[in-house]
XYZ file of C-alpha atoms in Angstrom:
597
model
C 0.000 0.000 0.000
C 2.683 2.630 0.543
C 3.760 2.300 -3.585
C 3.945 5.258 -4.830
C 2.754 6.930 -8.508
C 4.966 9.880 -9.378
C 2.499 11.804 -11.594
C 2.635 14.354 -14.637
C 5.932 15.322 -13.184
C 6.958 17.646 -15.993
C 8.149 21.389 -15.901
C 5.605 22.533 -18.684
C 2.672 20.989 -17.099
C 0.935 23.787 -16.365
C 1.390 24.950 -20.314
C -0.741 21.802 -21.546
C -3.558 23.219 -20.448
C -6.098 25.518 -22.859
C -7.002 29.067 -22.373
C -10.314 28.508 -19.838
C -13.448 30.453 -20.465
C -15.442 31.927 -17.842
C -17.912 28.971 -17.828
C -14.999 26.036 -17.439
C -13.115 28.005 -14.943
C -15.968 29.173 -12.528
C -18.926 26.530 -13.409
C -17.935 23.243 -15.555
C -14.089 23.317 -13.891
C -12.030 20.268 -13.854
C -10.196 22.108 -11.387
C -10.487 20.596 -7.925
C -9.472 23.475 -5.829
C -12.604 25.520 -8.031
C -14.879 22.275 -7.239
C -13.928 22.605 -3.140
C -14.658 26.257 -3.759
C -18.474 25.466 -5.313
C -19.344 22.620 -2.768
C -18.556 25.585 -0.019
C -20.220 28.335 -1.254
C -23.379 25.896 -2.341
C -23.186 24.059 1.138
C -22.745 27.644 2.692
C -26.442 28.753 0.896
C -27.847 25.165 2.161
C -26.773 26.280 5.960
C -28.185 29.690 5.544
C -31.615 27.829 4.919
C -30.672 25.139 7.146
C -30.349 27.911 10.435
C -33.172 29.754 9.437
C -35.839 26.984 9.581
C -34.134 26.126 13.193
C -34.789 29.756 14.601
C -38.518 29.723 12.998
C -39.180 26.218 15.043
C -37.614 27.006 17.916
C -39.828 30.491 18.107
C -42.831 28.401 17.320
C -41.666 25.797 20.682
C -40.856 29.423 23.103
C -44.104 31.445 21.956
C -46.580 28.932 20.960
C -50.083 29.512 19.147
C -48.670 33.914 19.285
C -48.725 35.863 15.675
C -45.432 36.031 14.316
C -44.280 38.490 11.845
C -41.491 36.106 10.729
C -43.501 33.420 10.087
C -46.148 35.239 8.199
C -43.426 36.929 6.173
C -41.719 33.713 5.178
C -44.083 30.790 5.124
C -46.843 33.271 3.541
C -49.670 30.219 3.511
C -48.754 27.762 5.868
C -49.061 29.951 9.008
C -52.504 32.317 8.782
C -52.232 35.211 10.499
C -48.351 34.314 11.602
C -49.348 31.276 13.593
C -47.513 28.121 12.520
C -49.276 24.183 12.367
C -48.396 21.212 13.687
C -47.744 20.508 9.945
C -45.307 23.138 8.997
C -43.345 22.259 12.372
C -42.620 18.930 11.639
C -42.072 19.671 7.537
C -39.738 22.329 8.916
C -38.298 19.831 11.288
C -37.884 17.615 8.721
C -36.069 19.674 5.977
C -33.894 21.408 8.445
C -32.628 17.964 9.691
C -31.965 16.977 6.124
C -30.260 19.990 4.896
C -27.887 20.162 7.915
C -26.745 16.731 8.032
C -26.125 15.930 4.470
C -25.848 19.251 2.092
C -23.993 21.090 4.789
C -22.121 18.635 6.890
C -21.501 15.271 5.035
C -21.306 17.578 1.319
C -20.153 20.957 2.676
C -17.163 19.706 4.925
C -16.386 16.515 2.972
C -16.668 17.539 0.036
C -15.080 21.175 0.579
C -11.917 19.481 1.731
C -11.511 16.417 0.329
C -11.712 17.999 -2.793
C -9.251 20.975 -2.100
C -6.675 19.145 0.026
C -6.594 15.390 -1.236
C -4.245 16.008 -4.670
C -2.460 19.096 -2.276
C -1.342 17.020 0.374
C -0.832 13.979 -1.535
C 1.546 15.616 -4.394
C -0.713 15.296 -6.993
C -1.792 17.658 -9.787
C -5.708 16.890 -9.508
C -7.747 14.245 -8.528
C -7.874 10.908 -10.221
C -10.695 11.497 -12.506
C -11.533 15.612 -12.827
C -14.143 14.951 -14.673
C -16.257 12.848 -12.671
C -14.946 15.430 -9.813
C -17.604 17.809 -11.779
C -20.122 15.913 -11.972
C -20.263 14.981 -8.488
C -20.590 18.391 -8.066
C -23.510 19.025 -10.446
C -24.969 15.838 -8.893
C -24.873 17.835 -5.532
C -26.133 20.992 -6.708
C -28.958 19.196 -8.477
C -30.138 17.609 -5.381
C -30.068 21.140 -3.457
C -31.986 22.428 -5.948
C -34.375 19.950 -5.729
C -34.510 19.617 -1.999
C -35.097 23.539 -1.995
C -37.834 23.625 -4.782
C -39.684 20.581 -2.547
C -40.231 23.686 -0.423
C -42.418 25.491 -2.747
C -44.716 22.560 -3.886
C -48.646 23.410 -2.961
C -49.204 20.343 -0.219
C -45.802 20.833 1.124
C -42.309 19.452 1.627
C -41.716 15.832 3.204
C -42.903 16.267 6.733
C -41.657 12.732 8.336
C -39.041 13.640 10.378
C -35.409 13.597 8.511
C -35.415 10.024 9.354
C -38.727 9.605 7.035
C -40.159 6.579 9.033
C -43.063 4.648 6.771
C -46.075 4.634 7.340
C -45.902 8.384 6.925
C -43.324 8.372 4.176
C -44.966 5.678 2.398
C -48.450 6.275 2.372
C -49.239 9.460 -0.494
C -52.366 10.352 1.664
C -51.407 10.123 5.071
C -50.764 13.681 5.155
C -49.963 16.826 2.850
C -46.478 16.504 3.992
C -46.225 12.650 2.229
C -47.348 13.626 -1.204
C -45.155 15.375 -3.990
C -42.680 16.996 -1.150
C -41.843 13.452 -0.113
C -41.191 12.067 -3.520
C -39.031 15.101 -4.380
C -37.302 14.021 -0.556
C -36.245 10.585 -2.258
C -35.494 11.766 -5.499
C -33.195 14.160 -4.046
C -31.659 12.373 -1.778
C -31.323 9.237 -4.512
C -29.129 12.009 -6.851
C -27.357 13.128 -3.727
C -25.754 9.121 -3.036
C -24.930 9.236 -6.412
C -22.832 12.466 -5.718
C -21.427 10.874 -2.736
C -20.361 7.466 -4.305
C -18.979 8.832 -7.111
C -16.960 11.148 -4.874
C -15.703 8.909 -2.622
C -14.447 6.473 -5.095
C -12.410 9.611 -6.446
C -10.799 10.639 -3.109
C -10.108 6.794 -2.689
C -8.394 6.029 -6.088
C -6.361 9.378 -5.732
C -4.990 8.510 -2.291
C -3.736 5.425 -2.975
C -2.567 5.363 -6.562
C -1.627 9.342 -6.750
C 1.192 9.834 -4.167
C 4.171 11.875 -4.538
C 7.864 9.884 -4.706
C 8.254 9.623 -0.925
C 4.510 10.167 0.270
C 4.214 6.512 2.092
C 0.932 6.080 3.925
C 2.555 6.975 6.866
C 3.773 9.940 5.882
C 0.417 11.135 5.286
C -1.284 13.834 7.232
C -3.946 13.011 9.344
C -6.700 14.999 7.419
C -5.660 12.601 4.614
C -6.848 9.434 6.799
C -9.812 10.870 7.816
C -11.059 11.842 4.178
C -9.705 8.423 2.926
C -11.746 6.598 5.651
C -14.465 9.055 5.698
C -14.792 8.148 1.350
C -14.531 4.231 2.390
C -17.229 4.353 4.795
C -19.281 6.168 2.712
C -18.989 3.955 -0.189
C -19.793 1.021 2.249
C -22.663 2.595 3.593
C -24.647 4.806 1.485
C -25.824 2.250 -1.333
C -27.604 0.727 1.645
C -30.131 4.330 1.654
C -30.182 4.365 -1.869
C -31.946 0.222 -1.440
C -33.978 1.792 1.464
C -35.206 5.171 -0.924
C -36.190 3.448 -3.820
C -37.733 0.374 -2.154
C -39.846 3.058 -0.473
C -40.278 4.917 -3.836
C -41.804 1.526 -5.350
C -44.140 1.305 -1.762
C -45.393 4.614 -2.576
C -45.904 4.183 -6.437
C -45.793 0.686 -7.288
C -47.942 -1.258 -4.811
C -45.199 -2.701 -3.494
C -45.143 -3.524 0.637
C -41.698 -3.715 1.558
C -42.320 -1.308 4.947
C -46.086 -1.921 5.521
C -48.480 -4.174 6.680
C -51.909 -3.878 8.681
C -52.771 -0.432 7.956
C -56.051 1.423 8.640
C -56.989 4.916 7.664
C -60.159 6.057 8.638
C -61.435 2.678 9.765
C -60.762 1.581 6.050
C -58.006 -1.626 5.808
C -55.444 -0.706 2.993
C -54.412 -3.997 0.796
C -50.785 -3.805 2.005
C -49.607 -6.626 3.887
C -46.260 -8.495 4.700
C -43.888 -5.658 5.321
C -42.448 -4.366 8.366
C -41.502 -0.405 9.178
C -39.116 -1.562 11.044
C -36.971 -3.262 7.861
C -36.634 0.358 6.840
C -35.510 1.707 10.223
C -32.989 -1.053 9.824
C -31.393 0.185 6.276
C -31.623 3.714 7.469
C -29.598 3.693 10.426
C -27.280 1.388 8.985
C -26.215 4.390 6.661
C -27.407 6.758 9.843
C -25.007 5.773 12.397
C -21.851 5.429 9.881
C -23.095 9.102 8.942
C -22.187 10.116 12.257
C -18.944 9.754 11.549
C -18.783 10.296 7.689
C -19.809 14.004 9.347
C -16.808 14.128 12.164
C -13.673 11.957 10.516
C -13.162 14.897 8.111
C -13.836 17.293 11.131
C -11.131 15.119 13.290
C -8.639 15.363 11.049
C -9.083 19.150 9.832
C -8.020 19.574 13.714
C -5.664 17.111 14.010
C -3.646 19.573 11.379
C -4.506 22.904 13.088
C -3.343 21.968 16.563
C -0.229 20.208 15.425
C 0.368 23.672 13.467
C -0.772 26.183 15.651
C 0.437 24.289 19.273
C 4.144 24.410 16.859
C 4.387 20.232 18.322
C 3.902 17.257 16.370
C 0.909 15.831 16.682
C 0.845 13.492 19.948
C 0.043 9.707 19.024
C 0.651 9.561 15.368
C 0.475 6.046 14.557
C -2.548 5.297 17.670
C -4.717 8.313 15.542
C -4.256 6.420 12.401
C -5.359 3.445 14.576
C -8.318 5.068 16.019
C -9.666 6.313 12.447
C -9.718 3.036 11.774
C -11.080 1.729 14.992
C -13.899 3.981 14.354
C -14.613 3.017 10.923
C -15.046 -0.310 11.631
C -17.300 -0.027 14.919
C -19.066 2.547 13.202
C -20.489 0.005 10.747
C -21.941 -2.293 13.493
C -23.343 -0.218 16.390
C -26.385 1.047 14.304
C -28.906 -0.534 16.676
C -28.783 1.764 19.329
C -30.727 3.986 17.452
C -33.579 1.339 17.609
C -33.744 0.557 21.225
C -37.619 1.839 21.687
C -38.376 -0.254 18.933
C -39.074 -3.399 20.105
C -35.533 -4.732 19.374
C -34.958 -8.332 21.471
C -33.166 -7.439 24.481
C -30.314 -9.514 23.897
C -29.644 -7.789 20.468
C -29.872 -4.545 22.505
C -27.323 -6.070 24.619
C -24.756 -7.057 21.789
C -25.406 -3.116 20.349
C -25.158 -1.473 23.924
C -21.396 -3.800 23.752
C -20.465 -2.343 20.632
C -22.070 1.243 21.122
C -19.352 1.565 24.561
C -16.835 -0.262 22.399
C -16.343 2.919 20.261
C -15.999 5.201 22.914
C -12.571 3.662 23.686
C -10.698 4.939 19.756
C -12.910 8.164 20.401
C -11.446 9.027 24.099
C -7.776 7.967 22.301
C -8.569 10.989 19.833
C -9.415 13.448 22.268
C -6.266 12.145 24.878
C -3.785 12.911 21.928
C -5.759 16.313 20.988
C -5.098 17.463 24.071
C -1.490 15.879 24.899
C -0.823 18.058 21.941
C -1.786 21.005 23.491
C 0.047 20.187 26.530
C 3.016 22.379 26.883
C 2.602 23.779 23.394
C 3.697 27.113 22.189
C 0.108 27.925 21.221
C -1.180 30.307 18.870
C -4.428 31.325 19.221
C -5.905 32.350 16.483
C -9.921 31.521 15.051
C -8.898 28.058 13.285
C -7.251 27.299 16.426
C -10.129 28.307 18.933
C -12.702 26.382 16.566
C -10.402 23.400 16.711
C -10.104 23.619 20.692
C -13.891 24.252 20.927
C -14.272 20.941 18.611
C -12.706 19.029 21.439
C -15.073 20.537 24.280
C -18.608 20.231 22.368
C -17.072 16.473 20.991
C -15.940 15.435 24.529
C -19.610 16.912 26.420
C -21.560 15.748 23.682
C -19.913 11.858 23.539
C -20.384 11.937 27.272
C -23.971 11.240 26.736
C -23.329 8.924 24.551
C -22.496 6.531 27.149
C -25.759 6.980 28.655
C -27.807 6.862 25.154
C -25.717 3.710 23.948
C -26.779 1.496 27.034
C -30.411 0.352 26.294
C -31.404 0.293 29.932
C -30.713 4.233 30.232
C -31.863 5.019 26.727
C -35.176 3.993 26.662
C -36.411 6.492 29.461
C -34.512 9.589 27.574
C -34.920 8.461 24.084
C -38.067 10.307 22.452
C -36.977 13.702 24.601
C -34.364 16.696 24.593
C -31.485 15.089 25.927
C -31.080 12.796 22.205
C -31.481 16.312 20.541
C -29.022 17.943 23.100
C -26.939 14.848 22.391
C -26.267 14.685 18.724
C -26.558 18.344 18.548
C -23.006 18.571 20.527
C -21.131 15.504 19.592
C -22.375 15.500 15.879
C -23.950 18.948 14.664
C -21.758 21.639 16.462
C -18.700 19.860 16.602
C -18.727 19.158 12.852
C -19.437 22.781 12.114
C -16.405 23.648 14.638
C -14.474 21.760 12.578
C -15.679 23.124 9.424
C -15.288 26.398 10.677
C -11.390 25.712 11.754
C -10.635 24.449 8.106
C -12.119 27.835 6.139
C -10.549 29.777 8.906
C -7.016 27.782 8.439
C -7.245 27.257 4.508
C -8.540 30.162 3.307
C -5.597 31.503 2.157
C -5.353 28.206 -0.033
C -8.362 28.762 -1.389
C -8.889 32.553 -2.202
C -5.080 33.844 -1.550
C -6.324 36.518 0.729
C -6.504 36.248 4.895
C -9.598 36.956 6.999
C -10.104 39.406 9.538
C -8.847 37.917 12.556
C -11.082 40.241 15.081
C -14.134 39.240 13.375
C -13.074 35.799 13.716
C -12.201 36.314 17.315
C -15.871 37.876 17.430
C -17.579 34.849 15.237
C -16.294 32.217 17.687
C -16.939 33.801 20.927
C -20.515 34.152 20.411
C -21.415 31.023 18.624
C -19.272 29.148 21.644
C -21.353 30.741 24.096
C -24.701 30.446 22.162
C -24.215 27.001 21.088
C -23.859 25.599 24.944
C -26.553 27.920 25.736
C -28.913 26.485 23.328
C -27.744 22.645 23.827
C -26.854 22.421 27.665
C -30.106 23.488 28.858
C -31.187 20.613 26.707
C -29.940 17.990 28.202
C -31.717 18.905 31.797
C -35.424 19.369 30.017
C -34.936 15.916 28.787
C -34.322 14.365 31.745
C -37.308 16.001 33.119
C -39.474 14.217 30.023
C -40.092 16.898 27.744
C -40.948 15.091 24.428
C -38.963 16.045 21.217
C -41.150 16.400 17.682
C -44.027 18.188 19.629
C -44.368 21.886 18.119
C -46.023 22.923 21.438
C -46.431 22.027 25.215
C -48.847 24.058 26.103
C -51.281 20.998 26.282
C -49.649 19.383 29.243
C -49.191 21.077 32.576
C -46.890 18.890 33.595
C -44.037 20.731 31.068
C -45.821 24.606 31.839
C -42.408 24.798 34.769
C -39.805 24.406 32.025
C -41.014 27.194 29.423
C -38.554 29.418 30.674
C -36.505 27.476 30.218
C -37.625 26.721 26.188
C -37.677 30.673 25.639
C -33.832 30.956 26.768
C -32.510 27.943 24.234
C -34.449 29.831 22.092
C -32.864 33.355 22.485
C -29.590 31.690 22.409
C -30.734 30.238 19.048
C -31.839 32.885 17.897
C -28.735 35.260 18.960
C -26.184 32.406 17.670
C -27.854 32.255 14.403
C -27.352 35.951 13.795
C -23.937 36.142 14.781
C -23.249 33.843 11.412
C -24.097 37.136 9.699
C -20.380 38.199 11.092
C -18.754 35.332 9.565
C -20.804 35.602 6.136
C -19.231 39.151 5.916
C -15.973 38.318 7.240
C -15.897 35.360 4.222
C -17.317 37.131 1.230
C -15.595 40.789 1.899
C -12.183 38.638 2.293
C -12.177 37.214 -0.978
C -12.270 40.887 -2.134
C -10.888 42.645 0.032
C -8.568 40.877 2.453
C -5.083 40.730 3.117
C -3.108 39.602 0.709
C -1.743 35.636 1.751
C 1.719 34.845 1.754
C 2.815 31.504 0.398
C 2.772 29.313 3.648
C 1.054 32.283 6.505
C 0.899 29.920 9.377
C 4.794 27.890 8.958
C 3.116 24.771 8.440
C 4.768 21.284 7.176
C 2.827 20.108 4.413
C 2.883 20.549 0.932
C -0.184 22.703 -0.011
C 2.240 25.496 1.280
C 4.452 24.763 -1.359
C 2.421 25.732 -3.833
C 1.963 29.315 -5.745
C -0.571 31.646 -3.757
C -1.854 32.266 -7.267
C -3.799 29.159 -8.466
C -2.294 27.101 -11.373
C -4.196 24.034 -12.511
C -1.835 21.162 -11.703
C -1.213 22.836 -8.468
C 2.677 23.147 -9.082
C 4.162 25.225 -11.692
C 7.646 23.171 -12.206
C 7.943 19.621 -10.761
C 6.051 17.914 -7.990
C 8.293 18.284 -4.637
C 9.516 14.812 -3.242
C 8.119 13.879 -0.050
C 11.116 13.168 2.575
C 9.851 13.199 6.269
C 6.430 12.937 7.972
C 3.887 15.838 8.333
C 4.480 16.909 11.877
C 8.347 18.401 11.657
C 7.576 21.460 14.547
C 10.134 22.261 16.965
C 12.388 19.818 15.877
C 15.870 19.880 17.493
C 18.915 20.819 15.260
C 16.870 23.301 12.889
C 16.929 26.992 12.739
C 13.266 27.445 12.058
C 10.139 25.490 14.197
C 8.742 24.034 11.408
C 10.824 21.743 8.720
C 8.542 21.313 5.764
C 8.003 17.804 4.418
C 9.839 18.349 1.026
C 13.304 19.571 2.752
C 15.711 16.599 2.523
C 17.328 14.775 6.004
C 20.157 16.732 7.265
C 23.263 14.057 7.430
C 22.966 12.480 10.615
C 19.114 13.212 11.358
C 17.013 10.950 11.952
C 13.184 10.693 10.871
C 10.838 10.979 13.614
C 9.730 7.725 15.516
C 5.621 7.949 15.420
């Protein structure tokens, strides 16, 4: 596996190719560094939406059944007078969910910097394939187009819960929400695997066939792993969903009854028989829990860089981070249950998942040890990619303590269908992912646009989304233990919950205040491309070989010849150099030895 493919390496590369036009340099590129550029700015758009729905929902759950400007302004229709429905909620619920997890997380981080820092790291000049690099792309915008204009249909989007359990999903006339909105759901979401497989399969074939001379697999920087990993997962998992959509497609169109059996509407008994809802639960979360993770590997190892870089140490626990990538990718595969406690699962199955669901805490807990080891007695610099990166590790360690509690069936099955699962995934999953989103743009912008951002508004950006993301998400966890059922757009019908309203009217400010300060970072990002500073070639002294490149883009990445690759990624503060950082193309000095890791 560590054979190596010295590629293109020619001095006139960059000669071969043609003059570009507008259209194949900014829409049909082959460029990958213009492709990680598109899947951020579209998966930027999808957030936008994404946050918006979340601060309309959560105002509907603070100030229930009240007139709302907002709402009247933006769902026009669907909530008379500014009052939302139990309807909208849950469609809102629903698209929000969908948006978030795979346009902006799994599609916004992956593909954002798999696509820019694969063939950078690696020593290559492009991916394996640039075409079919584009049309993953196109693939992805298409199903965000889609996905939006499933918004706009007259009975409504899907309104199922992201999860789109049948009956609901299945069943055309079990509610507006089921009809067109939820066909355009699959279809979308069908085009959108596509994307993702034919993706992966890129970043896979480049990483192990596309190497520099000297780029071994253990020379490799960590964010290389975790997008490797993160594509083999994916291409592991994700044909299981596409089974799961279109089965569900031919329930809802064909007759078929793959997910249902016994149903009654109305008192009237529908012809389906034989299927089971729970077969589909089953295929879902066997993508769904490996999703977890095809979300936070790239985030992990987008870190991983930034604190070895900005803490000027090698990263602590080379070889055990490979390890626990690995560790993780594996378990991840097999722990899927757990989401399917409260479904009648046979205890002893529950068992054998609440084994495997503590099993991957142990590769997790070796991440965060090593993260902050590395800190430890670091020269640190503390800049916004390295605060987002040190936040990562609070909201991942908080939010995989609960974990613990939601992976052992016993505990789970009392907190399940309340807060605490939302205050749960939120942290480990949601936030930490867009920490570690955040880090990368803030740490590779220069890469990608050649100008820096303002620091201050950085400094500004993380501070209050920090703040407002524990104060939306802790509070969370203490209304769920005290019962208060997630999915319900209001309370007001049981007295029982009247004590913690307060309590639902702070998250929401928080929300509400958090989602606004985004506006800071918007600014901060488009103005910068404009207007920033000027980048230097390598800004922060860092190791690997995307600083070796031209600040001014080239397709093929390096003008002259690819560098050689002739030490690991994690040269800082080594002993016997003049400088704190030894970049990975400088040669051995006689006598000096290559670190042990």
């Amino acid at each position: 596996m560590s054979a190596t493919i010295e590629t293109h390496d020619h001095e006139d590369h960059a000669e071969h190719h043609h003059k570009e036009t507008f259209i194949t340099k900014y829409i049909f590129s082959l460029d990958h560094k213009m492709i990680a550029k598109q899947y951020l700015i579209t998966g930027t758009l999808m957030g936008i939406i994404g946050i918006l729905m979340s601060i309309m929902f959560r105002m509907q759950i603070a100030w229930p059944s009240e007139p709302n400007v907002l709402f009247e302004a933006l769902l026009g229709k669907w909530a008379p007078d500014g009052v939302m429905s139990a309807d909208v909620y849950l469609a809102l619920v629903t698209i929000h969910g969908t948006i978030m997890v795979f346009f902006v997380l799994t599609a916004g981080l992956s593909g954002t910097f798999s696509n820019l820092l694969i063939p950078l790291q690696i020593g290559a000049r492009d991916m394996a394939s640039g075409f079919l690099n584009m049309v993953s792309y196109w693939l992805f915008f298409i199903s965000c187009v889609i996905m939006v204009g499933s918004l706009f249909v007259e009975a409504g989007p899907a309104a199922a819960g992201w999860t789109i359990y049948p009956p609901l999903s299945a069943l055309p006339m079990a509610s507006g929400g089921s009809g067109l909105g939820m066909t355009l759901w699959l279809v979308s979401m069908a085009i959108f695997i596509a994307s993702s497989l034919i993706g992966a399969l890129n970043y896979i074939v480049t990483v192990i066939n596309m190497r520099t001379k000297g780029m071994s697999m253990t020379r490799l920087p960590l964010t290389i792993w975790a997008f490797f990993v993160t594509a083999v997962i994916g291409v592991v998992s994700f044909p299981v969903l596409l089974s799961a959509a279109l089965l569900l497609i031919m329930d809802r169109s064909f007759g078929t009854s793959f997910f249902l059996s016994d149903i009654f509407i109305q008192g009237e008994v529908l012809h389906y028989q034989g299927g089971s809802p729970v077969l589909f639960e089953h295929l879902f979360w066997f993508l769904g829990h490996p999703e977890v993770y095809i979300v936070i590997l790239p985030a992990m190892g987008l870190v991983s860089e930034i604190m070895a870089t900005n803490s000027r140490k090698p990263i602590f626990g080379y070889r055990a981070m490979i390890a626990s990538i690995l560790a993780i990718a594996f378990l991840s595969t097999i722990v899927w249950g757990h989401h399917m406690f409260v479904s009648g699962m046979n205890p002893f199955l529950g068992s054998v998942f609440t084994f495997t669901t503590l099993l991957i805490a142990i590769p997790s807990a070796v991440k965060a040890f090593n993260w902050i080891t590395t800190l430890w007695k670091g020269n640190l610099q503390m800049n916004p990619a390295m605060l987002f990166s040190i936040g990562f590790v609070s909201t991942f360690i908080t939010g995989g303590l609960t974990g613990i509690i939601l992976g052992d069936s016993a505990l789970d099955i009392n907190v399940h269908d309340t807060y605490f699962v939302i205050a749960h995934f939120h942290l480990v999953m949601g936030i930490s992912a867009l920490y570690g989103m955040f880090a990368g743009i803030y740490h590779w912008y220069p890469k990608m646009f050649g100008r820096m951002m303002n620091k201050n508004l950085g400094y500004i950006h993380f501070w209050i989304t920090a703040i407002c993301a524990y104060g939306v998400f802790f509070p969370m966890h203490f209304i769920g233990m005290a019962g208060l059922p997630r999915r319900y757009y209001t309370n007001s019908s049981f007295p029982l919950f009247d004590d913690l309203t307060n309590t639902n009217v702070v998250i929401t400010i928080f929300a509400i205040i958090g989602g606004i300060a985004q506006i800071i970072y918007l600014y901060n990002f488009f103005v910068s491309i404009f207007y920033g500073k000027k980048a230097e070639q390598n800004p922060w002294r860092s190791t690997t070989l995307e600083w070796t490149t031209p600040v001014e883009h080239v397709h093929g990445n390096w003008p002259g010849g690819i560098p050689h690759v002739y030490r690991w990624s994690y040269d800082y503060s080594k002993p016997g150099h003049d400088v704190d950082f030894v970049p990975q193309n400088i040669p051995l000095m006689e006598g000096e030895e290559e670190l042990q890791h």
